[in-house]
Amino acid sequence: MAPDSGTAAPAAGAGTSAEPVIRVEDVAVRFGARTIFKGVTFEVRRGEIFVILGGSGCGKSTLLKTLIGLVPMAAGRAWLLGEELAATKGADRRALLRRLGVMWQSGALFGSMTLAQNVELPLEEHTDLPRPAREALARSKLGLVGLGDAAGRLPAEISGGMAKRAGIARAMALDPPLLFLDEPSAGLDPITSAGLDALIKDIARDTGATFVVVTHELQSILAIGDRCIMLDKDAQGMIAEGDPRRLREDSDNRTVRAFFRREAI
Amino acid sequence: MTAEVAVSDEAGGKVLRASGRLDVAAAARAWTATIRAAADAPVVVLDLSDLEALDSAGAVLLLTAAPDAKVEGAAPQIAPVLERTRAALAAAPPAPPVSRRFLPITAVGRATVQRLRGALARVAFLGESVVIVLRTLRHPRLLRWADLMRHLDEVGTRAFGLTALLGFLIGVILAFQSAIPLRRFGAEIFVPNLVGIALLRELGPLLAGVVLAGRTGSAFAAELGTMTVNEEVDALRVMGIDPASMLVLPRLIAATLAMPVLAMLMSLAGLAGMTVIMAGFGFPWAAVSVQLQQWLTLQDLAGGLFKAGCFGAVIAGIGCRAGLTAGRGPRAVGDAATAAVVGGIVAIVVMDGIFAVLFYRLGI
């Protein structure tokens, strides 16, 4: 197996390249005649926690799925780690996908496997590590997210918060340089949610990985987000981009202000 | 620079030296040799002065080979990865091995208790269903007529095509197969008697039951199983609505009413298939008809249709129960559907055996 420059952290090109980790140019997504969003353009820099935010139904999760190649673009182009996912095929696509980690909104853990087996699956599929190594690595990932004692449990036997943490552990199995998290703190109690935010910050700091987080949880956005874009249903696209704390204070857009101040429009 | 991991014996004890980029691919290559080299005596020093990069797989390798060694020369970007992995591994101790003593006996005991509980739950479900049916007979407005019509359509009319096709083909096959031995004795004219009795008394109801179990029993289990997994059944209970009367009853009645029709259709289509083959053998339609009229009685038909109604109730009951008792997780719905089909087919064959003995005793 060829050494993968993206898997070893944090020396793997950390901060040395001016090339953004993600570049999105004028992307639009349509379902039939309905436009979800259009003209979405932004860049994500290496090592930052980038938040995609917005109200319900604005297309946040759809944008994330578009970036990882699950939803086709109606227009525009997007580059991940310098490569255009839509244009890659076969082994190149596999190699690129290997360098992405995704945590799904509901965890999307495989119900017939224990948490440890869930984390081991990408290791088994993408590396030549012998079984004891995979087991130890899976344990370390679960230990990292605080699920060390639940490694042998099935997804049906754990709570929603634990499923999200296990989802993060699985997403991190291959030490990807780019992680996508879909609503990591939605539906969790404030303590668990804050714990998850702290975990994301710690991982970002320690590994130098770049995070793209989709969320509408205000506290989470302000706690972890380095930069953000905000999507809006009525505008069918982006209405703001920048540091969430500054947007809260300075934005002259009515929807952005209302969002950050929790006001009804 | 590619990674190198070497274990050497020095004056103070074993030293593990790692250099280059120790990532997941390098760790995979070095794992077996490194663990073997470090196995006989503990590594006392972990020399990382030439290590350029380390990922968590590399860190797990170093910490597995040298868990208690003193770390020397770790670069600023290396040390946090090693320490984070050390803390994570400490937080996730390996699971203790499961004691396998007396495991077969435990398994037998567990299975027995589980079966007994399952049997008890089935009896309870049967009782519940009977109570609901009786209550509905007293208060017919409890029945949700719109649901009943929908299920009658799904269970009955939508299965007509499949049932007729299967019946026709079974008639053709039976006629051919029975004609072969009967021809030896010049007794092909008795093929309609054989096929007619077999279809009306046994095969019509039984095969219609298999169709119903495969098509409808599994659908009931999957639908109710999904509702159970999504907590819709719990929501009904909390609203004070009995899931048995709202979900089970319309399905039970629909299957009980539709099954005799399906069995009848299966038998008629089979007779049609047989008639076509007989015509091919040179027997006119009238001859076949006379044979059928002389040998088949209304009792044969009524007995078959009665059995079919019972089969319908049992298949629907088993399907609904499988759905309502589905567990959690993605496998639950699949398990429920399998249980419904297998349980339904086994139950109707067992019931058919009981009916055979009963009808024989009663002289029907």
XYZ file of C-alpha atoms in Angstrom, chain A residues 30-221:
192
model
C -32.084 20.937 -7.793
C -34.581 18.175 -7.058
C -36.742 18.123 -10.182
C -37.949 21.644 -10.759
C -37.283 22.671 -7.148
C -34.046 24.549 -6.516
C -32.611 23.751 -3.089
C -29.730 26.253 -3.376
C -27.679 27.923 -6.082
C -24.578 30.057 -6.389
C -22.921 28.552 -3.308
C -19.236 29.512 -3.311
C -16.801 29.183 -0.428
C -13.428 27.844 0.651
C -12.422 25.867 3.716
C -8.865 26.295 4.985
C -6.673 23.595 6.406
C -7.159 22.881 10.091
C -10.251 24.996 10.643
C -13.671 24.022 11.945
C -16.021 25.239 9.258
C -19.731 25.377 10.048
C -22.590 25.206 7.563
C -25.577 26.666 9.341
C -29.115 27.722 8.637
C -32.717 27.036 9.548
C -34.587 23.792 8.975
C -35.044 22.866 5.329
C -32.449 25.305 3.943
C -30.346 22.522 2.426
C -27.489 22.240 4.966
C -27.412 18.454 4.959
C -27.989 18.423 1.189
C -24.914 20.643 0.731
C -22.872 18.239 2.860
C -24.125 15.270 0.827
C -23.288 17.180 -2.363
C -19.736 17.763 -1.150
C -19.197 14.077 -0.409
C -20.654 13.058 -3.756
C -23.989 11.572 -2.699
C -26.177 14.276 -4.263
C -25.342 15.331 -7.826
C -24.730 19.001 -8.540
C -26.967 20.731 -11.060
C -24.249 23.337 -11.620
C -20.842 24.339 -10.282
C -17.724 22.479 -9.207
C -16.207 21.388 -5.901
C -12.690 20.269 -4.984
C -11.852 18.242 -1.863
C -8.194 17.995 -0.829
C -7.255 19.377 -4.238
C -9.233 16.834 -6.238
C -12.608 17.118 -7.874
C -14.656 14.235 -6.446
C -17.195 14.327 -9.280
C -14.386 13.841 -11.831
C -12.512 11.033 -10.056
C -13.243 7.410 -10.780
C -12.172 3.939 -9.656
C -9.021 3.713 -7.541
C -8.536 7.515 -7.431
C -12.040 7.994 -6.083
C -11.500 5.230 -3.517
C -8.236 6.841 -2.411
C -9.947 10.218 -2.054
C -12.923 8.787 -0.144
C -10.469 7.047 2.176
C -9.211 10.460 3.206
C -12.682 11.660 4.190
C -14.520 10.779 7.381
C -18.258 11.302 7.701
C -20.393 11.253 10.826
C -24.063 10.878 9.934
C -26.914 12.636 11.650
C -28.214 9.426 13.250
C -24.806 7.779 13.584
C -25.591 5.343 10.710
C -23.876 2.568 12.642
C -24.298 -0.915 11.230
C -26.888 -2.540 13.468
C -25.568 -6.078 13.257
C -22.046 -5.102 14.381
C -20.735 -4.040 17.772
C -19.314 -0.540 18.130
C -15.779 -1.947 17.947
C -16.609 -3.845 14.752
C -18.159 -0.691 13.295
C -14.888 1.184 13.843
C -12.815 -1.746 12.591
C -14.711 -1.996 9.305
C -12.912 0.843 7.451
C -9.581 -0.386 8.852
C -10.286 -3.884 7.580
C -11.326 -2.559 4.193
C -8.577 0.007 3.598
C -5.473 -1.140 5.502
C -3.281 -4.213 5.866
C -3.230 -3.990 9.658
C -3.386 -7.432 11.316
C -6.427 -8.217 13.430
C -4.909 -7.414 16.879
C -3.758 -4.057 15.504
C -7.220 -3.264 14.168
C -8.795 -4.229 17.474
C -6.375 -2.071 19.477
C -6.831 0.872 17.104
C -10.628 0.559 17.265
C -10.415 0.489 21.066
C -8.256 3.602 21.070
C -10.735 5.448 18.831
C -13.636 4.468 21.056
C -11.599 5.416 24.124
C -10.958 8.805 22.549
C -14.689 9.546 22.304
C -15.342 8.158 25.793
C -16.904 4.869 24.724
C -14.118 2.571 25.887
C -16.425 0.480 28.039
C -19.148 0.186 25.369
C -16.982 -1.366 22.634
C -18.811 -4.686 22.756
C -22.314 -3.226 22.635
C -24.618 -3.166 19.623
C -25.942 0.153 18.256
C -29.462 -0.771 19.398
C -28.191 -0.934 22.982
C -26.775 2.595 23.232
C -28.246 6.084 23.507
C -28.449 8.692 20.751
C -25.503 10.647 22.126
C -23.378 7.520 22.324
C -24.336 6.642 18.733
C -23.125 10.060 17.569
C -19.843 9.657 19.431
C -19.415 6.152 17.999
C -20.124 7.693 14.582
C -17.259 10.133 15.136
C -14.973 7.286 16.243
C -15.783 5.382 13.041
C -15.291 8.512 10.921
C -11.842 8.955 12.492
C -10.789 5.323 12.098
C -8.350 6.081 9.266
C -7.184 9.448 10.662
C -8.701 11.332 7.721
C -7.448 14.874 7.176
C -11.022 16.011 6.417
C -14.060 15.176 8.539
C -17.712 15.963 7.828
C -20.124 15.973 10.751
C -23.870 16.182 10.144
C -25.726 17.679 13.115
C -23.368 16.315 15.792
C -25.188 17.924 18.711
C -28.812 17.922 17.552
C -31.151 16.214 19.980
C -28.557 15.885 22.750
C -28.703 17.247 26.266
C -26.582 20.381 26.931
C -23.897 18.488 28.866
C -23.426 15.781 26.229
C -23.608 18.413 23.512
C -20.936 20.537 25.174
C -18.802 17.415 25.680
C -19.078 16.637 21.989
C -18.108 20.211 21.060
C -15.054 19.964 23.309
C -14.157 16.626 21.742
C -14.346 18.086 18.222
C -12.149 21.024 19.243
C -9.611 18.703 20.885
C -9.417 16.432 17.862
C -9.057 19.405 15.508
C -6.262 20.840 17.650
C -4.405 17.572 18.206
C -4.655 16.052 14.742
C -4.715 19.161 12.571
C -7.734 17.689 10.767
C -10.206 19.982 9.022
C -13.838 19.750 10.110
C -16.964 20.671 8.176
C -19.860 20.703 10.622
C -23.517 21.043 9.661
C -25.583 22.319 12.548
C -28.268 24.741 13.640
C -27.338 24.626 17.327
C -26.402 28.192 18.127
C -24.228 27.444 21.143
C -22.354 24.779 19.261
C -21.718 27.134 16.337
